Amino acid sequence: MQDFVQLWVYLSATPLFGLTATLVTYLAAYAFYQRVGHAPWANPVLWTVLMLALLLTVSGTPYPRYFSGAQFIHFLLGPAVVALGWPLWLRRAELRARVVPLLGAVLIGGSAAAGSAVLIGWLLGLPPALLRSLAPKSVTAPVAMGIAEQLGGVPALAAVFAVLTGLIGAISGKYLFDALGRLGPAERGFALGTAAHGIGAARAMQVHPDAGAYAALALGLQVILSALLLPLVARVLGLAG
Amino acid sequence: MSSMNVLNGLACLLVCQSAGEAASRLLALPLPGPVLGMLLLLGALRVERLRAPVAAAAEALLAHFSLLFVPVGLGVITHLDLLRQYGWQLMVVLLVSAWIGLAATALSLRFLLRRGAAAAD
């Protein structure tokens, strides 16, 4: 028993623990998600985060120690954002032919998401630092962190808000679209990529190839536009500190 | 051959990202490094030889895009006090603004595409 405790103390202190736990938990959650036919409530990111939160709490592992291993996965977000150039390139003909509707929808949807978040947050009396971290929440996490930093928000919080937003979109999007009536896979996917970034786009890719392509397209456009426009808008509104 | 492609493609993505980070810092541009890297990649894809490797690496990375959000998403446990303090306000903000964003995008795209189709007729 003593040996086992020592072994556990050793293993949980190495980066191996965070990396292995993340990958194995995600694979299990993903297998379950597939088994229940991609039901929105079985979202693999949601369940992986919940299971790992439980594991860290029960084992008393502090988050920084977990992250020392999980950072190898986290690091791939950067190259993944660069990789979004690939779906943009594949759909370049479509992008050129429909540039006005697509850019228009990203601008309208993106500003509606960011604007309503800041407005509702302000009405509910949230402090300015939280509002600044909320503004980029529908942008994909790594970019959201960069924007929040520029706005004077808290990058780590912005990333958490971005992930929660992505989960909300991935889980409830289907029901919202059904309620709005007669929306094709292109509109659904594009909306998920715009307002629920990477996690929403991942959901779209799993459900329908057209929805997935449009989600990737929206993700690429939205990342460029919000990185350019959000700091500008915040400066105009006097939010940036 | 295809395993070589993934490796070559990953190198290509990393070179674009590094160039993007360098440009973002050196020129003090408002765009984050990875976003500039994506724009550089779009330019680089004009070179035919790069397309197959980039496709292999991009598809491998994007197929499991949602896994990459787990480490940062788990960061929520370090902000539990803040969530306890502003929990319901944050929940309302995140839920309502996500729905507004989704609905605004989907409806405006449907409207703009239809108008475009009508103008073309």
mmCIF file of C-alpha atoms in Angstrom:
data_model
loop_
_atom_site.group_PDB
_atom_site.id
_atom_site.type_symbol
_atom_site.label_atom_id
_atom_site.label_comp_id
_atom_site.label_asym_id
_atom_site.label_seq_id
_atom_site.Cartn_x
_atom_site.Cartn_y
_atom_site.Cartn_z
ATOM 1 C CA MET A 1 0.000 0.000 0.000
ATOM 2 C CA GLN A 2 2.816 2.377 0.907
ATOM 3 C CA ASP A 3 4.468 1.563 -2.419
ATOM 4 C CA PHE A 4 1.265 2.279 -4.266
ATOM 5 C CA VAL A 5 0.922 5.690 -2.602
ATOM 6 C CA GLN A 6 4.508 6.571 -3.501
ATOM 7 C CA LEU A 7 3.966 5.433 -7.048
ATOM 8 C CA TRP A 8 0.807 7.548 -7.296
ATOM 9 C CA VAL A 9 2.573 10.595 -5.846
ATOM 10 C CA TYR A 10 5.315 10.161 -8.426
ATOM 11 C CA LEU A 11 3.004 9.592 -11.374
ATOM 12 C CA SER A 12 0.588 12.398 -10.561
ATOM 13 C CA ALA A 13 3.506 14.858 -10.326
ATOM 14 C CA THR A 14 4.802 14.148 -13.830
ATOM 15 C CA PRO A 15 3.365 15.774 -16.967
ATOM 16 C CA LEU A 16 2.416 12.256 -18.016
ATOM 17 C CA PHE A 17 -0.609 12.336 -15.692
ATOM 18 C CA GLY A 18 -2.376 15.393 -17.152
ATOM 19 C CA LEU A 19 -1.748 14.313 -20.715
ATOM 20 C CA THR A 20 -2.839 10.693 -20.244
ATOM 21 C CA ALA A 21 -5.894 11.573 -18.155
ATOM 22 C CA THR A 22 -7.086 14.134 -20.728
ATOM 23 C CA LEU A 23 -6.652 11.854 -23.710
ATOM 24 C CA VAL A 24 -8.124 8.710 -22.140
ATOM 25 C CA THR A 25 -11.101 10.566 -20.616
ATOM 26 C CA TYR A 26 -11.822 12.307 -23.913
ATOM 27 C CA LEU A 27 -11.684 9.041 -25.857
ATOM 28 C CA ALA A 28 -14.085 7.409 -23.407
ATOM 29 C CA ALA A 29 -16.451 10.413 -23.567
ATOM 30 C CA TYR A 30 -16.231 10.394 -27.366
ATOM 31 C CA ALA A 31 -17.009 6.658 -27.569
ATOM 32 C CA PHE A 32 -20.077 7.256 -25.396
ATOM 33 C CA TYR A 33 -21.111 10.236 -27.566
ATOM 34 C CA GLN A 34 -20.964 8.012 -30.656
ATOM 35 C CA ARG A 35 -22.871 5.229 -28.961
ATOM 36 C CA VAL A 36 -25.815 7.533 -28.158
ATOM 37 C CA GLY A 37 -25.920 8.752 -31.763
ATOM 38 C CA HIS A 38 -24.273 12.188 -31.223
ATOM 39 C CA ALA A 39 -27.018 13.336 -28.841
ATOM 40 C CA PRO A 40 -26.309 17.000 -27.992
ATOM 41 C CA TRP A 41 -26.412 16.418 -24.196
ATOM 42 C CA ALA A 42 -23.634 13.813 -24.475
ATOM 43 C CA ASN A 43 -21.151 16.459 -25.723
ATOM 44 C CA PRO A 44 -17.675 14.955 -25.245
ATOM 45 C CA VAL A 45 -15.985 18.221 -24.152
ATOM 46 C CA LEU A 46 -18.609 18.797 -21.456
ATOM 47 C CA TRP A 47 -18.273 15.303 -20.014
ATOM 48 C CA THR A 48 -14.481 15.244 -20.263
ATOM 49 C CA VAL A 49 -14.249 18.518 -18.338
ATOM 50 C CA LEU A 50 -16.716 17.286 -15.688
ATOM 51 C CA MET A 51 -14.952 13.925 -15.257
ATOM 52 C CA LEU A 52 -11.513 15.524 -15.060
ATOM 53 C CA ALA A 53 -12.758 18.163 -12.603
ATOM 54 C CA LEU A 54 -14.004 15.320 -10.423
ATOM 55 C CA LEU A 55 -10.716 13.415 -10.823
ATOM 56 C CA LEU A 56 -8.598 16.459 -9.890
ATOM 57 C CA THR A 57 -10.798 17.220 -6.892
ATOM 58 C CA VAL A 58 -10.812 13.646 -5.589
ATOM 59 C CA SER A 59 -7.061 13.164 -6.118
ATOM 60 C CA GLY A 60 -6.244 16.643 -4.774
ATOM 61 C CA THR A 61 -4.262 17.537 -7.890
ATOM 62 C CA PRO A 62 -3.871 21.307 -8.303
ATOM 63 C CA TYR A 63 -4.794 22.686 -11.733
ATOM 64 C CA PRO A 64 -1.253 23.970 -12.558
ATOM 65 C CA ARG A 65 0.145 20.474 -12.045
ATOM 66 C CA TYR A 66 -2.535 19.006 -14.289
ATOM 67 C CA PHE A 67 -1.835 21.692 -16.864
ATOM 68 C CA SER A 68 1.899 20.919 -16.952
ATOM 69 C CA GLY A 69 0.898 17.755 -18.794
ATOM 70 C CA ALA A 70 -2.216 18.968 -20.586
ATOM 71 C CA GLN A 71 -0.318 21.924 -22.071
ATOM 72 C CA PHE A 72 0.886 19.618 -24.836
ATOM 73 C CA ILE A 73 -2.715 19.316 -26.000
ATOM 74 C CA HIS A 74 -3.422 22.984 -25.286
ATOM 75 C CA PHE A 75 -0.420 23.979 -27.406
ATOM 76 C CA LEU A 76 -2.019 22.447 -30.515
ATOM 77 C CA LEU A 77 -4.740 25.140 -30.466
ATOM 78 C CA GLY A 78 -2.295 27.538 -32.151
ATOM 79 C CA PRO A 79 -1.468 25.303 -35.147
ATOM 80 C CA ALA A 80 -5.184 24.351 -35.285
ATOM 81 C CA VAL A 81 -6.152 28.015 -35.750
ATOM 82 C CA VAL A 82 -3.542 28.251 -38.544
ATOM 83 C CA ALA A 83 -5.017 25.040 -39.999
ATOM 84 C CA LEU A 84 -8.396 26.820 -40.374
ATOM 85 C CA GLY A 85 -6.816 28.349 -43.463
ATOM 86 C CA TRP A 86 -7.254 24.961 -45.162
ATOM 87 C CA PRO A 87 -11.101 24.824 -45.142
ATOM 88 C CA LEU A 88 -11.103 28.499 -46.170
ATOM 89 C CA TRP A 89 -8.852 27.615 -49.116
ATOM 90 C CA LEU A 90 -11.003 24.633 -50.101
ATOM 91 C CA ARG A 91 -14.127 26.802 -50.200
ATOM 92 C CA ARG A 92 -12.463 29.833 -51.781
ATOM 93 C CA ALA A 93 -14.700 29.757 -54.876
ATOM 94 C CA GLU A 94 -17.843 29.689 -52.730
ATOM 95 C CA LEU A 95 -16.376 32.360 -50.471
ATOM 96 C CA ARG A 96 -15.708 34.644 -53.453
ATOM 97 C CA ALA A 97 -19.180 34.062 -54.957
ATOM 98 C CA ARG A 98 -21.009 34.699 -51.672
ATOM 99 C CA VAL A 99 -18.622 37.087 -50.005
ATOM 100 C CA VAL A 100 -21.263 39.713 -49.146
ATOM 101 C CA PRO A 101 -23.853 37.405 -47.487
ATOM 102 C CA LEU A 102 -21.167 35.439 -45.632
ATOM 103 C CA LEU A 103 -19.243 38.455 -44.337
ATOM 104 C CA GLY A 104 -22.527 40.189 -43.530
ATOM 105 C CA ALA A 105 -23.799 37.228 -41.487
ATOM 106 C CA VAL A 106 -20.504 36.915 -39.569
ATOM 107 C CA LEU A 107 -20.511 40.632 -38.781
ATOM 108 C CA ILE A 108 -24.176 40.695 -37.706
ATOM 109 C CA GLY A 109 -23.989 37.447 -35.718
ATOM 110 C CA GLY A 110 -20.623 38.226 -34.128
ATOM 111 C CA SER A 111 -21.614 41.717 -33.045
ATOM 112 C CA ALA A 112 -24.996 40.463 -31.787
ATOM 113 C CA ALA A 113 -23.238 37.849 -29.624
ATOM 114 C CA ALA A 114 -20.535 40.156 -28.254
ATOM 115 C CA GLY A 115 -22.825 43.183 -27.926
ATOM 116 C CA SER A 116 -25.631 41.324 -26.152
ATOM 117 C CA ALA A 117 -23.133 39.685 -23.758
ATOM 118 C CA VAL A 118 -21.630 43.025 -22.699
ATOM 119 C CA LEU A 119 -25.053 44.733 -22.541
ATOM 120 C CA ILE A 120 -26.765 42.013 -20.494
ATOM 121 C CA GLY A 121 -23.702 41.685 -18.255
ATOM 122 C CA TRP A 122 -23.691 45.442 -17.680
ATOM 123 C CA LEU A 123 -27.434 45.458 -16.915
ATOM 124 C CA LEU A 124 -26.923 42.649 -14.388
ATOM 125 C CA GLY A 125 -24.175 44.657 -12.700
ATOM 126 C CA LEU A 126 -21.075 42.653 -13.586
ATOM 127 C CA PRO A 127 -17.729 44.439 -12.911
ATOM 128 C CA PRO A 128 -15.807 45.936 -15.908
ATOM 129 C CA ALA A 129 -13.005 43.324 -15.781
ATOM 130 C CA LEU A 130 -15.602 40.584 -16.293
ATOM 131 C CA LEU A 131 -17.310 42.515 -19.099
ATOM 132 C CA ARG A 132 -13.983 42.873 -20.920
ATOM 133 C CA SER A 133 -13.413 39.138 -20.558
ATOM 134 C CA LEU A 134 -16.949 38.444 -21.851
ATOM 135 C CA ALA A 135 -16.653 40.489 -25.055
ATOM 136 C CA PRO A 136 -14.542 37.977 -27.044
ATOM 137 C CA LYS A 137 -16.387 34.906 -25.720
ATOM 138 C CA SER A 138 -17.727 33.720 -29.053
ATOM 139 C CA VAL A 139 -14.238 33.742 -30.568
ATOM 140 C CA THR A 140 -12.235 30.532 -30.363
ATOM 141 C CA ALA A 141 -10.402 30.216 -27.011
ATOM 142 C CA PRO A 142 -6.758 30.945 -28.019
ATOM 143 C CA VAL A 143 -7.767 34.026 -30.001
ATOM 144 C CA ALA A 144 -10.232 35.083 -27.288
ATOM 145 C CA MET A 145 -7.354 35.095 -24.799
ATOM 146 C CA GLY A 146 -5.303 37.391 -27.033
ATOM 147 C CA ILE A 147 -8.218 39.772 -27.544
ATOM 148 C CA ALA A 148 -9.144 39.835 -23.839
ATOM 149 C CA GLU A 149 -5.552 40.765 -23.026
ATOM 150 C CA GLN A 150 -5.705 43.681 -25.448
ATOM 151 C CA LEU A 151 -9.054 44.793 -23.981
ATOM 152 C CA GLY A 152 -7.696 44.649 -20.442
ATOM 153 C CA GLY A 153 -9.718 41.584 -19.429
ATOM 154 C CA VAL A 154 -8.517 38.347 -17.852
ATOM 155 C CA PRO A 155 -7.246 35.938 -20.572
ATOM 156 C CA ALA A 156 -7.877 32.755 -18.549
ATOM 157 C CA LEU A 157 -11.463 33.840 -17.820
ATOM 158 C CA ALA A 158 -12.048 34.736 -21.465
ATOM 159 C CA ALA A 159 -10.946 31.236 -22.437
ATOM 160 C CA VAL A 160 -13.343 29.669 -19.913
ATOM 161 C CA PHE A 161 -16.230 31.857 -21.167
ATOM 162 C CA ALA A 162 -15.344 30.904 -24.737
ATOM 163 C CA VAL A 163 -15.430 27.192 -23.905
ATOM 164 C CA LEU A 164 -18.746 27.546 -22.018
ATOM 165 C CA THR A 165 -20.234 29.482 -24.954
ATOM 166 C CA GLY A 166 -19.061 26.802 -27.368
ATOM 167 C CA LEU A 167 -20.687 24.145 -25.193
ATOM 168 C CA ILE A 168 -23.978 26.052 -24.952
ATOM 169 C CA GLY A 169 -24.043 26.375 -28.740
ATOM 170 C CA ALA A 170 -23.119 22.754 -29.365
ATOM 171 C CA ILE A 171 -25.680 21.439 -26.880
ATOM 172 C CA SER A 172 -28.673 23.742 -27.430
ATOM 173 C CA GLY A 173 -28.109 24.920 -31.018
ATOM 174 C CA LYS A 174 -30.139 22.113 -32.588
ATOM 175 C CA TYR A 175 -33.247 22.962 -30.555
ATOM 176 C CA LEU A 176 -32.897 26.683 -31.199
ATOM 177 C CA PHE A 177 -32.565 26.139 -34.979
ATOM 178 C CA ASP A 178 -35.541 23.760 -34.999
ATOM 179 C CA ALA A 179 -37.587 26.416 -33.216
ATOM 180 C CA LEU A 180 -36.538 29.107 -35.728
ATOM 181 C CA GLY A 181 -37.842 26.936 -38.553
ATOM 182 C CA ARG A 182 -36.552 25.900 -42.009
ATOM 183 C CA LEU A 183 -32.814 26.407 -41.610
ATOM 184 C CA GLY A 184 -30.565 24.320 -43.867
ATOM 185 C CA PRO A 185 -27.271 22.720 -42.829
ATOM 186 C CA ALA A 186 -25.337 25.678 -44.305
ATOM 187 C CA GLU A 187 -27.087 28.238 -42.079
ATOM 188 C CA ARG A 188 -26.896 25.980 -39.019
ATOM 189 C CA GLY A 189 -23.219 25.215 -39.477
ATOM 190 C CA PHE A 190 -22.341 28.807 -40.262
ATOM 191 C CA ALA A 191 -24.151 30.024 -37.141
ATOM 192 C CA LEU A 192 -22.392 27.446 -34.949
ATOM 193 C CA GLY A 193 -18.983 28.460 -36.336
ATOM 194 C CA THR A 194 -19.742 32.159 -35.821
ATOM 195 C CA ALA A 195 -21.357 32.171 -32.382
ATOM 196 C CA ALA A 196 -20.042 28.946 -30.814
ATOM 197 C CA HIS A 197 -16.551 28.783 -32.443
ATOM 198 C CA GLY A 198 -14.474 25.587 -32.322
ATOM 199 C CA ILE A 199 -16.717 23.463 -30.124
ATOM 200 C CA GLY A 200 -19.804 24.446 -32.103
ATOM 201 C CA ALA A 201 -17.939 23.819 -35.355
ATOM 202 C CA ALA A 202 -16.782 20.407 -34.110
ATOM 203 C CA ARG A 203 -20.421 19.557 -33.416
ATOM 204 C CA ALA A 204 -21.427 20.707 -36.911
ATOM 205 C CA MET A 205 -18.662 18.591 -38.496
ATOM 206 C CA GLN A 206 -19.920 15.519 -36.637
ATOM 207 C CA VAL A 207 -23.532 16.029 -37.708
ATOM 208 C CA HIS A 208 -23.443 16.985 -41.406
ATOM 209 C CA PRO A 209 -20.598 17.507 -43.945
ATOM 210 C CA ASP A 210 -22.149 20.709 -45.377
ATOM 211 C CA ALA A 211 -22.776 22.098 -41.907
ATOM 212 C CA GLY A 212 -19.184 21.231 -40.993
ATOM 213 C CA ALA A 213 -17.720 22.972 -44.039
ATOM 214 C CA TYR A 214 -19.752 26.120 -43.403
ATOM 215 C CA ALA A 215 -18.854 26.032 -39.707
ATOM 216 C CA ALA A 216 -15.134 25.900 -40.572
ATOM 217 C CA LEU A 217 -15.623 28.738 -43.043
ATOM 218 C CA ALA A 218 -17.426 30.843 -40.408
ATOM 219 C CA LEU A 219 -14.749 30.060 -37.840
ATOM 220 C CA GLY A 220 -11.988 31.283 -40.126
ATOM 221 C CA LEU A 221 -13.821 34.501 -41.070
ATOM 222 C CA GLN A 222 -14.968 35.212 -37.532
ATOM 223 C CA VAL A 223 -11.469 34.804 -36.093
ATOM 224 C CA ILE A 224 -10.039 37.370 -38.542
ATOM 225 C CA LEU A 225 -12.898 39.846 -38.162
ATOM 226 C CA SER A 226 -13.179 39.760 -34.385
ATOM 227 C CA ALA A 227 -9.411 40.021 -33.916
ATOM 228 C CA LEU A 228 -9.499 43.142 -36.088
ATOM 229 C CA LEU A 229 -12.762 44.701 -34.932
ATOM 230 C CA LEU A 230 -13.331 43.919 -31.234
ATOM 231 C CA PRO A 231 -10.409 46.004 -29.880
ATOM 232 C CA LEU A 232 -11.469 48.849 -32.193
ATOM 233 C CA VAL A 233 -15.101 48.723 -31.052
ATOM 234 C CA ALA A 234 -14.057 48.502 -27.411
ATOM 235 C CA ARG A 235 -11.844 51.568 -27.825
ATOM 236 C CA VAL A 236 -14.707 53.510 -29.371
ATOM 237 C CA LEU A 237 -17.050 52.493 -26.545
ATOM 238 C CA GLY A 238 -14.394 53.324 -23.955
ATOM 239 C CA LEU A 239 -14.366 49.798 -22.552
ATOM 240 C CA ALA A 240 -10.639 49.152 -22.961
ATOM 241 C CA GLY A 241 -8.725 50.194 -19.892
ATOM 242 C CA MET B 1 3.809 8.483 -47.493
ATOM 243 C CA SER B 2 0.752 9.918 -45.741
ATOM 244 C CA SER B 3 2.540 9.885 -42.366
ATOM 245 C CA MET B 4 5.262 11.959 -44.008
ATOM 246 C CA ASN B 5 2.526 14.283 -45.242
ATOM 247 C CA VAL B 6 1.166 14.878 -41.724
ATOM 248 C CA LEU B 7 4.646 15.709 -40.453
ATOM 249 C CA ASN B 8 5.454 17.995 -43.385
ATOM 250 C CA GLY B 9 2.080 19.678 -43.052
ATOM 251 C CA LEU B 10 2.522 20.210 -39.311
ATOM 252 C CA ALA B 11 5.911 21.795 -39.976
ATOM 253 C CA CYS B 12 4.238 24.073 -42.500
ATOM 254 C CA LEU B 13 1.553 25.112 -39.972
ATOM 255 C CA LEU B 14 4.189 25.756 -37.289
ATOM 256 C CA VAL B 15 6.344 27.843 -39.665
ATOM 257 C CA CYS B 16 3.255 29.927 -40.562
ATOM 258 C CA GLN B 17 2.365 30.348 -36.890
ATOM 259 C CA SER B 18 5.938 31.345 -35.971
ATOM 260 C CA ALA B 19 6.076 33.862 -38.798
ATOM 261 C CA GLY B 20 2.675 35.140 -37.662
ATOM 262 C CA GLU B 21 3.826 35.517 -34.035
ATOM 263 C CA ALA B 22 6.999 37.284 -35.160
ATOM 264 C CA ALA B 23 5.109 39.664 -37.444
ATOM 265 C CA SER B 24 2.463 40.350 -34.786
ATOM 266 C CA ARG B 25 5.123 41.331 -32.249
ATOM 267 C CA LEU B 26 7.625 43.091 -34.489
ATOM 268 C CA LEU B 27 5.045 45.204 -36.296
ATOM 269 C CA ALA B 28 2.743 45.541 -33.237
ATOM 270 C CA LEU B 29 -0.228 44.352 -35.333
ATOM 271 C CA PRO B 30 -3.673 43.981 -33.700
ATOM 272 C CA LEU B 31 -4.028 40.379 -34.991
ATOM 273 C CA PRO B 32 -2.895 37.454 -32.784
ATOM 274 C CA GLY B 33 -0.010 35.345 -34.163
ATOM 275 C CA PRO B 34 -2.079 32.251 -35.103
ATOM 276 C CA VAL B 35 -4.581 34.409 -37.038
ATOM 277 C CA LEU B 36 -1.758 36.040 -39.029
ATOM 278 C CA GLY B 37 -0.377 32.528 -39.471
ATOM 279 C CA MET B 38 -3.694 31.456 -41.003
ATOM 280 C CA LEU B 39 -3.546 34.365 -43.468
ATOM 281 C CA LEU B 40 0.060 33.450 -44.334
ATOM 282 C CA LEU B 41 -1.046 29.849 -44.876
ATOM 283 C CA LEU B 42 -3.729 31.024 -47.311
ATOM 284 C CA GLY B 43 -0.962 32.701 -49.314
ATOM 285 C CA ALA B 44 1.359 29.705 -49.039
ATOM 286 C CA LEU B 45 -1.352 27.344 -50.376
ATOM 287 C CA ARG B 46 -0.856 28.876 -53.834
ATOM 288 C CA VAL B 47 2.159 26.590 -53.962
ATOM 289 C CA GLU B 48 0.706 23.328 -55.216
ATOM 290 C CA ARG B 49 3.306 21.087 -53.512
ATOM 291 C CA LEU B 50 2.224 22.280 -50.055
ATOM 292 C CA ARG B 51 -1.455 21.384 -50.457
ATOM 293 C CA ALA B 52 -1.408 17.632 -49.800
ATOM 294 C CA PRO B 53 0.754 17.885 -46.628
ATOM 295 C CA VAL B 54 -1.244 20.849 -45.253
ATOM 296 C CA ALA B 55 -4.504 19.000 -45.967
ATOM 297 C CA ALA B 56 -3.295 15.933 -44.047
ATOM 298 C CA ALA B 57 -2.150 17.900 -40.998
ATOM 299 C CA ALA B 58 -5.146 20.270 -40.978
ATOM 300 C CA GLU B 59 -7.638 17.431 -41.221
ATOM 301 C CA ALA B 60 -5.921 15.535 -38.383
ATOM 302 C CA LEU B 61 -5.941 18.636 -36.141
ATOM 303 C CA LEU B 62 -9.453 19.842 -36.981
ATOM 304 C CA ALA B 63 -11.051 16.383 -36.722
ATOM 305 C CA HIS B 64 -10.391 16.500 -32.970
ATOM 306 C CA PHE B 65 -10.613 20.256 -32.560
ATOM 307 C CA SER B 66 -12.881 19.956 -29.524
ATOM 308 C CA LEU B 67 -10.321 17.863 -27.586
ATOM 309 C CA LEU B 68 -7.955 20.850 -27.691
ATOM 310 C CA PHE B 69 -10.374 22.919 -25.572
ATOM 311 C CA VAL B 70 -10.386 20.513 -22.640
ATOM 312 C CA PRO B 71 -7.259 21.783 -20.783
ATOM 313 C CA VAL B 72 -8.330 25.429 -20.924
ATOM 314 C CA GLY B 73 -11.972 24.540 -20.251
ATOM 315 C CA LEU B 74 -10.966 22.711 -17.100
ATOM 316 C CA GLY B 75 -9.479 26.049 -15.971
ATOM 317 C CA VAL B 76 -13.025 26.796 -14.791
ATOM 318 C CA ILE B 77 -12.154 25.030 -11.502
ATOM 319 C CA THR B 78 -9.641 27.785 -10.674
ATOM 320 C CA HIS B 79 -12.376 30.427 -10.909
ATOM 321 C CA LEU B 80 -15.044 28.721 -8.801
ATOM 322 C CA ASP B 81 -15.155 31.605 -6.262
ATOM 323 C CA LEU B 82 -15.890 34.073 -9.050
ATOM 324 C CA LEU B 83 -18.562 31.746 -10.462
ATOM 325 C CA ARG B 84 -20.092 31.421 -7.001
ATOM 326 C CA GLN B 85 -20.187 35.208 -6.660
ATOM 327 C CA TYR B 86 -21.562 35.998 -10.127
ATOM 328 C CA GLY B 87 -22.825 32.540 -11.084
ATOM 329 C CA TRP B 88 -26.405 33.210 -12.142
ATOM 330 C CA GLN B 89 -25.575 36.520 -13.859
ATOM 331 C CA LEU B 90 -22.819 34.823 -15.894
ATOM 332 C CA MET B 91 -25.124 31.916 -16.744
ATOM 333 C CA VAL B 92 -27.833 34.293 -18.002
ATOM 334 C CA VAL B 93 -25.301 36.331 -20.000
ATOM 335 C CA LEU B 94 -23.675 33.278 -21.602
ATOM 336 C CA LEU B 95 -26.949 31.502 -22.439
ATOM 337 C CA VAL B 96 -28.897 34.476 -23.782
ATOM 338 C CA SER B 97 -26.011 36.002 -25.768
ATOM 339 C CA ALA B 98 -25.119 32.617 -27.292
ATOM 340 C CA TRP B 99 -28.728 32.170 -28.461
ATOM 341 C CA ILE B 100 -28.884 35.747 -29.763
ATOM 342 C CA GLY B 101 -25.604 35.206 -31.648
ATOM 343 C CA LEU B 102 -26.710 31.883 -33.146
ATOM 344 C CA ALA B 103 -30.136 33.152 -34.177
ATOM 345 C CA ALA B 104 -28.774 36.437 -35.589
ATOM 346 C CA THR B 105 -26.173 34.611 -37.696
ATOM 347 C CA ALA B 106 -28.503 31.898 -39.024
ATOM 348 C CA LEU B 107 -31.375 34.270 -39.838
ATOM 349 C CA SER B 108 -29.200 36.971 -41.389
ATOM 350 C CA LEU B 109 -27.376 34.415 -43.562
ATOM 351 C CA ARG B 110 -30.688 32.944 -44.739
ATOM 352 C CA PHE B 111 -31.990 36.434 -45.537
ATOM 353 C CA LEU B 112 -28.780 37.572 -47.315
ATOM 354 C CA LEU B 113 -28.463 34.358 -49.355
ATOM 355 C CA ARG B 114 -32.088 34.593 -50.507
ATOM 356 C CA ARG B 115 -31.708 38.253 -51.428
ATOM 357 C CA GLY B 116 -28.530 37.356 -53.367
ATOM 358 C CA ALA B 117 -30.377 34.551 -55.185
ATOM 359 C CA ALA B 118 -33.320 36.840 -55.986
ATOM 360 C CA ALA B 119 -30.994 39.535 -57.369
ATOM 361 C CA ALA B 120 -29.267 36.957 -59.597
ATOM 362 C CA ASP B 121 -32.579 35.818 -61.168
#
